PDB file of N, CA and C in Angstrom:
ATOM      1  N   MET A 261       0.832  -1.205  -0.141  1.00 60.00           N
ATOM      2  CA  MET A 261      -0.038   0.062   0.035  1.00 60.00           C
ATOM      3  C   MET A 261       0.988   1.431  -0.086  1.00 60.00           C
ATOM      4  N   GLN A 262       2.037   1.252   0.704  1.00 65.00           N
ATOM      5  CA  GLN A 262       2.962   2.337   0.842  1.00 65.00           C
ATOM      6  C   GLN A 262       3.421   2.679  -0.682  1.00 65.00           C
ATOM      7  N   ASP A 263       3.771   1.902  -1.244  1.00 73.00           N
ATOM      8  CA  ASP A 263       4.401   2.233  -2.592  1.00 73.00           C
ATOM      9  C   ASP A 263       3.221   2.512  -3.681  1.00 73.00           C
ATOM     10  N   GLU A 264       1.992   2.198  -3.359  1.00 73.00           N
ATOM     11  CA  GLU A 264       0.967   2.830  -4.379  1.00 73.00           C
ATOM     12  C   GLU A 264       0.769   4.357  -3.707  1.00 73.00           C
ATOM     13  N   LEU A 265       0.684   4.546  -2.259  1.00 70.00           N
ATOM     14  CA  LEU A 265       0.725   5.821  -2.137  1.00 70.00           C
ATOM     15  C   LEU A 265       1.909   7.005  -2.478  1.00 70.00           C
ATOM     16  N   LYS A 266       3.104   6.299  -2.439  1.00 71.00           N
ATOM     17  CA  LYS A 266       4.304   7.149  -2.842  1.00 71.00           C
ATOM     18  C   LYS A 266       4.135   7.114  -4.719  1.00 71.00           C
ATOM     19  N   ALA A 267       3.638   6.172  -5.276  1.00 76.00           N
ATOM     20  CA  ALA A 267       3.357   6.514  -6.893  1.00 76.00           C
ATOM     21  C   ALA A 267       2.393   7.550  -7.014  1.00 76.00           C
ATOM     22  N   LEU A 268       1.309   7.580  -6.106  1.00 76.00           N
ATOM     23  CA  LEU A 268       0.198   8.632  -6.418  1.00 76.00           C
ATOM     24  C   LEU A 268       0.833   9.871  -6.030  1.00 76.00           C
ATOM     25  N   ASN A 269       1.477  10.196  -4.990  1.00 71.00           N
ATOM     26  CA  ASN A 269       1.957  11.522  -4.957  1.00 71.00           C
ATOM     27  C   ASN A 269       3.131  11.850  -5.931  1.00 71.00           C
ATOM     28  N   ARG A 270       4.004  10.790  -6.576  1.00 78.00           N
ATOM     29  CA  ARG A 270       4.650  11.372  -7.401  1.00 78.00           C
ATOM     30  C   ARG A 270       3.812  11.739  -8.657  1.00 78.00           C
ATOM     31  N   GLN A 271       2.596  11.268  -8.854  1.00 80.00           N
ATOM     32  CA  GLN A 271       1.666  11.518 -10.169  1.00 80.00           C
ATOM     33  C   GLN A 271       1.162  12.830  -9.944  1.00 80.00           C
ATOM     34  N   VAL A 272       0.725  13.300  -8.590  1.00 78.00           N
ATOM     35  CA  VAL A 272       0.038  14.506  -8.290  1.00 78.00           C
ATOM     36  C   VAL A 272       1.303  15.672  -8.480  1.00 78.00           C
ATOM     37  N   LEU A 273       2.510  15.295  -8.161  1.00 79.00           N
ATOM     38  CA  LEU A 273       3.549  16.230  -8.278  1.00 79.00           C
ATOM     39  C   LEU A 273       3.899  16.491  -9.998  1.00 79.00           C
ATOM     40  N   ALA A 274       3.964  15.289 -10.727  1.00 80.00           N
ATOM     41  CA  ALA A 274       4.093  15.270 -11.965  1.00 80.00           C
ATOM     42  C   ALA A 274       2.809  16.210 -12.845  1.00 80.00           C
ATOM     43  N   THR A 275       1.509  16.058 -12.131  1.00 83.00           N
ATOM     44  CA  THR A 275       0.418  16.489 -12.887  1.00 83.00           C
ATOM     45  C   THR A 275       0.324  18.039 -12.651  1.00 83.00           C
ATOM     46  N   PHE A 276       0.253  18.443 -11.023  1.00 84.00           N
ATOM     47  CA  PHE A 276      -0.009  19.663 -10.658  1.00 84.00           C
ATOM     48  C   PHE A 276       1.356  20.472 -10.388  1.00 84.00           C
ATOM     49  N   GLY A 277       2.197  20.014 -10.213  1.00 87.00           N
ATOM     50  CA  GLY A 277       3.669  20.746  -9.861  1.00 87.00           C
ATOM     51  C   GLY A 277       4.221  21.587 -10.847  1.00 87.00           C
ATOM     52  N   GLN A 278       4.996  22.390 -10.022  1.00 91.00           N
ATOM     53  CA  GLN A 278       5.856  23.370 -11.138  1.00 91.00           C
ATOM     54  C   GLN A 278       7.151  23.226 -10.461  1.00 91.00           C
ATOM     55  N   SER A 279       8.048  23.898 -11.390  1.00 92.00           N
ATOM     56  CA  SER A 279       9.493  24.000 -11.136  1.00 92.00           C
ATOM     57  C   SER A 279       9.670  25.087  -9.979  1.00 92.00           C
ATOM     58  N   VAL A 280      10.427  24.497  -8.999  1.00 94.00           N
ATOM     59  CA  VAL A 280      10.654  25.241  -7.845  1.00 94.00           C
ATOM     60  C   VAL A 280      12.274  25.315  -7.648  1.00 94.00           C
ATOM     61  N   LEU A 281      12.740  26.325  -7.369  1.00 95.00           N
ATOM     62  CA  LEU A 281      14.436  26.486  -7.044  1.00 95.00           C
ATOM     63  C   LEU A 281      14.482  26.665  -5.505  1.00 95.00           C
ATOM     64  N   ILE A 282      15.047  25.937  -4.558  1.00 95.00           N
ATOM     65  CA  ILE A 282      15.134  26.059  -3.349  1.00 95.00           C
ATOM     66  C   ILE A 282      16.774  26.685  -3.088  1.00 95.00           C
ATOM     67  N   LEU A 283      16.635  28.083  -2.380  1.00 94.00           N
ATOM     68  CA  LEU A 283      17.974  28.368  -2.270  1.00 94.00           C
ATOM     69  C   LEU A 283      18.401  28.136  -0.734  1.00 94.00           C
ATOM     70  N   ARG A 284      19.420  27.428  -0.685  1.00 91.00           N
ATOM     71  CA  ARG A 284      19.498  26.842   0.500  1.00 91.00           C
ATOM     72  C   ARG A 284      20.426  27.795   1.500  1.00 91.00           C
ATOM     73  N   SER A 285      20.637  27.598   2.890  1.00 87.00           N
ATOM     74  CA  SER A 285      21.442  28.706   3.727  1.00 87.00           C
ATOM     75  C   SER A 285      22.841  28.561   3.442  1.00 87.00           C
ATOM     76  N   ASP A 286      23.349  27.456   3.190  1.00 90.00           N
ATOM     77  CA  ASP A 286      24.510  27.223   2.419  1.00 90.00           C
ATOM     78  C   ASP A 286      25.045  27.741   1.193  1.00 90.00           C
ATOM     79  N   ASP A 287      24.353  28.523   0.685  1.00 89.00           N
ATOM     80  CA  ASP A 287      24.268  29.179  -0.811  1.00 89.00           C
ATOM     81  C   ASP A 287      24.113  28.282  -1.837  1.00 89.00           C
ATOM     82  N   SER A 288      23.852  26.826  -1.706  1.00 93.00           N
ATOM     83  CA  SER A 288      23.567  25.777  -2.865  1.00 93.00           C
ATOM     84  C   SER A 288      22.124  26.004  -3.255  1.00 93.00           C
ATOM     85  N   GLU A 289      21.893  25.365  -4.390  1.00 94.00           N
ATOM     86  CA  GLU A 289      20.578  25.311  -4.876  1.00 94.00           C
ATOM     87  C   GLU A 289      20.093  24.027  -5.245  1.00 94.00           C
ATOM     88  N   LEU A 290      18.973  23.836  -5.157  1.00 93.00           N
ATOM     89  CA  LEU A 290      18.124  22.662  -5.558  1.00 93.00           C
ATOM     90  C   LEU A 290      16.965  22.809  -6.283  1.00 93.00           C
ATOM     91  N   GLU A 291      17.092  22.255  -7.713  1.00 94.00           N
ATOM     92  CA  GLU A 291      15.634  22.551  -8.455  1.00 94.00           C
ATOM     93  C   GLU A 291      14.858  21.109  -8.289  1.00 94.00           C
ATOM     94  N   THR A 292      13.601  21.491  -7.801  1.00 93.00           N
ATOM     95  CA  THR A 292      12.572  20.214  -7.865  1.00 93.00           C
ATOM     96  C   THR A 292      11.310  20.690  -8.157  1.00 93.00           C
ATOM     97  N   THR A 293      10.491  19.630  -8.223  1.00 92.00           N
ATOM     98  CA  THR A 293       9.075  19.941  -8.508  1.00 92.00           C
ATOM     99  C   THR A 293       8.292  20.180  -7.199  1.00 92.00           C
ATOM    100  N   GLY A 294       7.490  21.055  -7.039  1.00 93.00           N
ATOM    101  CA  GLY A 294       6.295  21.211  -5.834  1.00 93.00           C
ATOM    102  C   GLY A 294       5.194  21.799  -6.355  1.00 93.00           C
ATOM    103  N   VAL A 295       4.004  21.687  -5.537  1.00 93.00           N
ATOM    104  CA  VAL A 295       2.754  22.237  -5.774  1.00 93.00           C
ATOM    105  C   VAL A 295       2.635  23.547  -4.735  1.00 93.00           C
ATOM    106  N   LEU A 296       2.583  24.699  -5.416  1.00 93.00           N
ATOM    107  CA  LEU A 296       2.301  25.987  -4.900  1.00 93.00           C
ATOM    108  C   LEU A 296       0.881  26.236  -4.721  1.00 93.00           C
ATOM    109  N   SER A 297       0.273  26.773  -3.604  1.00 92.00           N
ATOM    110  CA  SER A 297      -1.024  26.975  -3.542  1.00 92.00           C
ATOM    111  C   SER A 297      -1.203  27.975  -2.226  1.00 92.00           C
ATOM    112  N   ARG A 298      -2.462  28.758  -2.320  1.00 91.00           N
ATOM    113  CA  ARG A 298      -2.683  29.645  -1.217  1.00 91.00           C
ATOM    114  C   ARG A 298      -4.049  28.907  -0.481  1.00 91.00           C
ATOM    115  N   GLU A 299      -3.616  29.000   0.855  1.00 86.00           N
ATOM    116  CA  GLU A 299      -5.072  28.241   1.465  1.00 86.00           C
ATOM    117  C   GLU A 299      -5.297  29.264   2.769  1.00 86.00           C
ATOM    118  N   LEU A 300      -6.428  29.090   3.348  1.00 84.00           N
ATOM    119  CA  LEU A 300      -6.616  29.806   4.303  1.00 84.00           C
ATOM    120  C   LEU A 300      -6.387  28.954   5.777  1.00 84.00           C
ATOM    121  N   ILE A 301      -5.529  29.614   6.661  1.00 76.00           N
ATOM    122  CA  ILE A 301      -5.355  28.589   8.000  1.00 76.00           C
ATOM    123  C   ILE A 301      -5.803  29.462   9.166  1.00 76.00           C
ATOM    124  N   PRO A 302      -6.192  28.883  10.184  1.00 77.00           N
ATOM    125  CA  PRO A 302      -6.598  29.473  11.499  1.00 77.00           C
ATOM    126  C   PRO A 302      -5.357  30.090  12.160  1.00 77.00           C
ATOM    127  N   THR A 303      -5.573  31.333  12.838  1.00 76.00           N
ATOM    128  CA  THR A 303      -4.516  31.973  13.467  1.00 76.00           C
ATOM    129  C   THR A 303      -5.112  32.603  14.784  1.00 76.00           C
ATOM    130  N   GLY A 304      -4.265  32.608  15.593  1.00 73.00           N
ATOM    131  CA  GLY A 304      -4.483  33.372  16.799  1.00 73.00           C
ATOM    132  C   GLY A 304      -5.061  32.024  17.795  1.00 73.00           C
ATOM    133  N   GLN A 305      -4.686  32.433  19.024  1.00 75.00           N
ATOM    134  CA  GLN A 305      -4.994  31.215  20.024  1.00 75.00           C
ATOM    135  C   GLN A 305      -6.425  31.216  20.606  1.00 75.00           C
ATOM    136  N   TYR A 306      -7.144  32.248  20.622  1.00 70.00           N
ATOM    137  CA  TYR A 306      -8.582  32.236  21.158  1.00 70.00           C
ATOM    138  C   TYR A 306      -9.474  32.351  20.167  1.00 70.00           C
ATOM    139  N   GLU A 307      -9.321  33.120  19.219  1.00 68.00           N
ATOM    140  CA  GLU A 307     -10.171  33.215  17.981  1.00 68.00           C
ATOM    141  C   GLU A 307      -9.949  32.490  16.868  1.00 68.00           C
ATOM    142  N   GLN A 308     -11.064  32.286  16.234  1.00 77.00           N
ATOM    143  CA  GLN A 308     -10.917  31.735  14.843  1.00 77.00           C
ATOM    144  C   GLN A 308     -10.697  32.419  13.663  1.00 77.00           C
ATOM    145  N   VAL A 309      -9.548  33.333  13.534  1.00 83.00           N
ATOM    146  CA  VAL A 309      -9.369  34.204  12.561  1.00 83.00           C
ATOM    147  C   VAL A 309      -8.675  33.379  11.500  1.00 83.00           C
ATOM    148  N   LEU A 310      -9.025  33.483  10.076  1.00 84.00           N
ATOM    149  CA  LEU A 310      -8.227  32.824   8.976  1.00 84.00           C
ATOM    150  C   LEU A 310      -7.425  33.860   8.216  1.00 84.00           C
ATOM    151  N   GLN A 311      -6.462  33.430   7.962  1.00 84.00           N
ATOM    152  CA  GLN A 311      -5.162  34.214   7.130  1.00 84.00           C
ATOM    153  C   GLN A 311      -4.762  33.348   6.169  1.00 84.00           C
ATOM    154  N   GLU A 312      -4.855  34.070   4.882  1.00 87.00           N
ATOM    155  CA  GLU A 312      -4.393  33.611   3.615  1.00 87.00           C
ATOM    156  C   GLU A 312      -2.735  33.404   3.602  1.00 87.00           C
ATOM    157  N   VAL A 313      -2.458  32.039   3.266  1.00 87.00           N
ATOM    158  CA  VAL A 313      -0.957  31.727   3.241  1.00 87.00           C
ATOM    159  C   VAL A 313      -0.516  30.995   1.925  1.00 87.00           C
ATOM    160  N   THR A 314       0.702  31.261   1.706  1.00 93.00           N
ATOM    161  CA  THR A 314       1.204  30.351   0.569  1.00 93.00           C
ATOM    162  C   THR A 314       1.715  29.300   0.988  1.00 93.00           C
ATOM    163  N   VAL A 315       1.256  27.936   0.601  1.00 94.00           N
ATOM    164  CA  VAL A 315       1.817  26.760   0.923  1.00 94.00           C
ATOM    165  C   VAL A 315       2.260  25.900  -0.269  1.00 94.00           C
ATOM    166  N   LEU A 316       3.589  25.260   0.324  1.00 95.00           N
ATOM    167  CA  LEU A 316       4.407  24.308  -0.635  1.00 95.00           C
ATOM    168  C   LEU A 316       4.311  23.173  -0.349  1.00 95.00           C
ATOM    169  N   ALA A 317       3.920  22.222  -1.096  1.00 93.00           N
ATOM    170  CA  ALA A 317       3.827  20.731  -0.984  1.00 93.00           C
ATOM    171  C   ALA A 317       4.823  19.994  -1.767  1.00 93.00           C
ATOM    172  N   LEU A 318       5.788  19.402  -1.295  1.00 93.00           N
ATOM    173  CA  LEU A 318       7.053  18.807  -1.640  1.00 93.00           C
ATOM    174  C   LEU A 318       6.945  17.170  -1.232  1.00 93.00           C
ATOM    175  N   ALA A 319       7.735  16.548  -2.072  1.00 90.00           N
ATOM    176  CA  ALA A 319       7.963  15.198  -1.754  1.00 90.00           C
ATOM    177  C   ALA A 319       8.700  15.099  -0.356  1.00 90.00           C
ATOM    178  N   SER A 320       8.415  14.284   0.416  1.00 88.00           N
ATOM    179  CA  SER A 320       9.178  14.235   1.826  1.00 88.00           C
ATOM    180  C   SER A 320      10.586  13.912   1.765  1.00 88.00           C
ATOM    181  N   GLU A 321      11.099  13.431   0.885  1.00 88.00           N
ATOM    182  CA  GLU A 321      12.387  13.130   0.910  1.00 88.00           C
ATOM    183  C   GLU A 321      13.389  14.807   0.192  1.00 88.00           C
ATOM    184  N   THR A 322      12.732  15.648  -0.088  1.00 90.00           N
ATOM    185  CA  THR A 322      13.210  16.921  -0.498  1.00 90.00           C
ATOM    186  C   THR A 322      13.282  17.423   0.684  1.00 90.00           C
ATOM    187  N   PRO A 323      14.777  17.952   1.115  1.00 88.00           N
ATOM    188  CA  PRO A 323      15.024  18.359   2.123  1.00 88.00           C
ATOM    189  C   PRO A 323      14.971  20.037   2.435  1.00 88.00           C
ATOM    190  N   LEU A 324      14.318  20.513   3.355  1.00 92.00           N
ATOM    191  CA  LEU A 324      14.055  21.986   3.247  1.00 92.00           C
ATOM    192  C   LEU A 324      13.797  22.239   4.745  1.00 92.00           C
ATOM    193  N   LYS A 325      14.463  23.627   5.029  1.00 92.00           N
ATOM    194  CA  LYS A 325      14.529  24.086   6.699  1.00 92.00           C
ATOM    195  C   LYS A 325      14.101  25.405   6.676  1.00 92.00           C
ATOM    196  N   ARG A 326      13.410  25.876   7.733  1.00 93.00           N
ATOM    197  CA  ARG A 326      12.938  27.192   8.021  1.00 93.00           C
ATOM    198  C   ARG A 326      14.126  28.281   7.683  1.00 93.00           C
ATOM    199  N   GLY A 327      13.540  29.216   6.932  1.00 93.00           N
ATOM    200  CA  GLY A 327      14.841  30.421   6.554  1.00 93.00           C
ATOM    201  C   GLY A 327      15.277  30.294   5.365  1.00 93.00           C
ATOM    202  N   GLU A 328      14.935  28.861   4.513  1.00 95.00           N
ATOM    203  CA  GLU A 328      15.606  28.898   3.141  1.00 95.00           C
ATOM    204  C   GLU A 328      14.620  29.630   2.170  1.00 95.00           C
ATOM    205  N   ARG A 329      15.104  29.814   1.293  1.00 95.00           N
ATOM    206  CA  ARG A 329      14.377  30.723   0.273  1.00 95.00           C
ATOM    207  C   ARG A 329      13.760  29.685  -1.055  1.00 95.00           C
ATOM    208  N   VAL A 330      12.600  30.055  -1.238  1.00 95.00           N
ATOM    209  CA  VAL A 330      11.988  29.048  -2.483  1.00 95.00           C
ATOM    210  C   VAL A 330      11.643  30.279  -3.602  1.00 95.00           C
ATOM    211  N   SER A 331      12.059  29.834  -4.851  1.00 95.00           N
ATOM    212  CA  SER A 331      11.639  30.530  -5.879  1.00 95.00           C
ATOM    213  C   SER A 331      11.070  29.960  -6.994  1.00 95.00           C
ATOM    214  N   SER A 332      10.054  30.748  -7.767  1.00 93.00           N
ATOM    215  CA  SER A 332       9.110  30.129  -8.706  1.00 93.00           C
ATOM    216  C   SER A 332       8.794  31.037  -9.598  1.00 93.00           C
ATOM    217  N   ASP A 333       8.696  31.064 -10.843  1.00 91.00           N
ATOM    218  CA  ASP A 333       7.761  31.929 -11.587  1.00 91.00           C
ATOM    219  C   ASP A 333       8.277  33.451 -11.413  1.00 91.00           C
ATOM    220  N   GLY A 334       9.539  33.898 -11.041  1.00 91.00           N
ATOM    221  CA  GLY A 334       9.734  35.133 -10.827  1.00 91.00           C
ATOM    222  C   GLY A 334       9.451  35.387  -9.517  1.00 91.00           C
ATOM    223  N   GLN A 335       8.748  34.796  -8.558  1.00 93.00           N
ATOM    224  CA  GLN A 335       8.465  35.136  -6.988  1.00 93.00           C
ATOM    225  C   GLN A 335       9.383  34.292  -6.236  1.00 93.00           C
ATOM    226  N   GLN A 336       9.639  35.059  -4.868  1.00 95.00           N
ATOM    227  CA  GLN A 336      10.448  34.343  -4.090  1.00 95.00           C
ATOM    228  C   GLN A 336       9.951  34.507  -2.631  1.00 95.00           C
ATOM    229  N   TRP A 337      10.029  33.388  -2.013  1.00 95.00           N
ATOM    230  CA  TRP A 337       9.417  33.130  -0.810  1.00 95.00           C
ATOM    231  C   TRP A 337      10.509  32.578   0.151  1.00 95.00           C
ATOM    232  N   THR A 338      10.176  32.930   1.716  1.00 95.00           N
ATOM    233  CA  THR A 338      11.074  32.400   2.711  1.00 95.00           C
ATOM    234  C   THR A 338      10.219  31.398   3.325  1.00 95.00           C
ATOM    235  N   VAL A 339      10.700  30.315   3.712  1.00 95.00           N
ATOM    236  CA  VAL A 339      10.003  29.020   4.250  1.00 95.00           C
ATOM    237  C   VAL A 339       9.935  29.440   5.831  1.00 95.00           C
ATOM    238  N   ASP A 340       8.704  29.445   6.308  1.00 92.00           N
ATOM    239  CA  ASP A 340       8.385  29.897   7.669  1.00 92.00           C
ATOM    240  C   ASP A 340       8.412  28.637   8.654  1.00 92.00           C
ATOM    241  N   ARG A 341       7.534  27.519   8.256  1.00 92.00           N
ATOM    242  CA  ARG A 341       7.454  26.395   9.079  1.00 92.00           C
ATOM    243  C   ARG A 341       6.551  25.160   8.313  1.00 92.00           C
ATOM    244  N   LYS A 342       6.887  24.114   8.837  1.00 93.00           N
ATOM    245  CA  LYS A 342       6.094  22.941   8.252  1.00 93.00           C
ATOM    246  C   LYS A 342       4.841  22.799   8.982  1.00 93.00           C
ATOM    247  N   LEU A 343       3.876  22.790   8.098  1.00 89.00           N
ATOM    248  CA  LEU A 343       2.479  22.497   8.480  1.00 89.00           C
ATOM    249  C   LEU A 343       1.924  21.256   8.812  1.00 89.00           C
ATOM    250  N   LYS A 344       2.275  20.455   7.923  1.00 90.00           N
ATOM    251  CA  LYS A 344       1.722  18.751   8.262  1.00 90.00           C
ATOM    252  C   LYS A 344       2.603  17.888   7.222  1.00 90.00           C
ATOM    253  N   SER A 345       2.634  16.914   7.578  1.00 91.00           N
ATOM    254  CA  SER A 345       3.068  15.578   6.744  1.00 91.00           C
ATOM    255  C   SER A 345       2.266  14.509   6.725  1.00 91.00           C
ATOM    256  N   ASP A 346       2.218  13.805   5.657  1.00 84.00           N
ATOM    257  CA  ASP A 346       1.408  12.305   5.719  1.00 84.00           C
ATOM    258  C   ASP A 346       2.588  11.193   5.381  1.00 84.00           C
ATOM    259  N   GLY A 347       3.819  11.227   5.522  1.00 83.00           N
ATOM    260  CA  GLY A 347       4.985  10.420   5.238  1.00 83.00           C
ATOM    261  C   GLY A 347       5.555  10.525   4.096  1.00 83.00           C
ATOM    262  N   HIS A 348       4.614  11.035   3.102  1.00 84.00           N
ATOM    263  CA  HIS A 348       5.224  11.030   1.561  1.00 84.00           C
ATOM    264  C   HIS A 348       5.446  12.606   1.320  1.00 84.00           C
ATOM    265  N   MET A 349       4.436  13.311   1.485  1.00 89.00           N
ATOM    266  CA  MET A 349       4.186  14.660   1.385  1.00 89.00           C
ATOM    267  C   MET A 349       4.404  15.591   2.471  1.00 89.00           C
ATOM    268  N   ILE A 350       5.172  16.790   2.189  1.00 93.00           N
ATOM    269  CA  ILE A 350       5.297  17.643   3.346  1.00 93.00           C
ATOM    270  C   ILE A 350       4.763  19.037   3.016  1.00 93.00           C
ATOM    271  N   TRP A 351       4.023  19.718   3.775  1.00 93.00           N
ATOM    272  CA  TRP A 351       3.421  20.942   3.347  1.00 93.00           C
ATOM    273  C   TRP A 351       4.072  22.258   3.991  1.00 93.00           C
ATOM    274  N   TRP A 352       4.687  23.059   3.228  1.00 94.00           N
ATOM    275  CA  TRP A 352       5.469  24.234   4.073  1.00 94.00           C
ATOM    276  C   TRP A 352       4.816  25.594   4.008  1.00 94.00           C
ATOM    277  N   ASN A 353       4.702  26.480   5.232  1.00 93.00           N
ATOM    278  CA  ASN A 353       4.038  27.655   5.013  1.00 93.00           C
ATOM    279  C   ASN A 353       5.201  28.792   4.611  1.00 93.00           C
ATOM    280  N   LEU A 354       4.863  29.233   3.737  1.00 94.00           N
ATOM    281  CA  LEU A 354       5.980  30.445   3.083  1.00 94.00           C
ATOM    282  C   LEU A 354       5.567  31.890   3.227  1.00 94.00           C
ATOM    283  N   HIS A 355       6.338  32.720   3.331  1.00 91.00           N
ATOM    284  CA  HIS A 355       6.077  34.130   3.425  1.00 91.00           C
ATOM    285  C   HIS A 355       6.922  35.006   2.208  1.00 91.00           C
ATOM    286  N   GLU A 356       6.165  35.546   1.762  1.00 88.00           N
ATOM    287  CA  GLU A 356       6.823  36.420   0.738  1.00 88.00           C
ATOM    288  C   GLU A 356       8.214  37.044   1.209  1.00 88.00           C
ATOM    289  N   ALA A 357       9.124  36.828   0.475  1.00 79.00           N
ATOM    290  CA  ALA A 357      10.660  37.366   0.689  1.00 79.00           C
ATOM    291  C   ALA A 357      10.678  38.699   0.980  1.00 79.00           C
ATOM    292  N   GLY A 358      11.142  39.358   1.946  1.00 64.00           N
ATOM    293  CA  GLY A 358      11.040  40.914   2.014  1.00 64.00           C
ATOM    294  C   GLY A 358       9.961  41.295   2.953  1.00 64.00           C
ATOM    295  N   SER A 359       9.117  40.388   3.363  1.00 48.00           N
ATOM    296  CA  SER A 359       7.779  40.847   4.411  1.00 48.00           C
ATOM    297  C   SER A 359       8.274  40.130   5.662  1.00 48.00           C
TER     298      SER A 359
END
């Protein structure tokens, strides 16, 4: 079953993914495929306030750390934090670089 899920995630990346350049903290670069999207996530401790964020989904074997930069289609973001993982894919919260 795990192999089928991994194959399905690769198919999702191939179908919906786009080229993403990861600019690492050690000045190296990694080009990979990821799915960029905009999502509403709850913020705040006591109120259910929603905030629109940019989310990057990558294969779980793609290394990424907080503070690294991601570039695609002329836009650039800074990696904030990992939102979730299902063992095959990892979703990262991104902030526009410079904000």
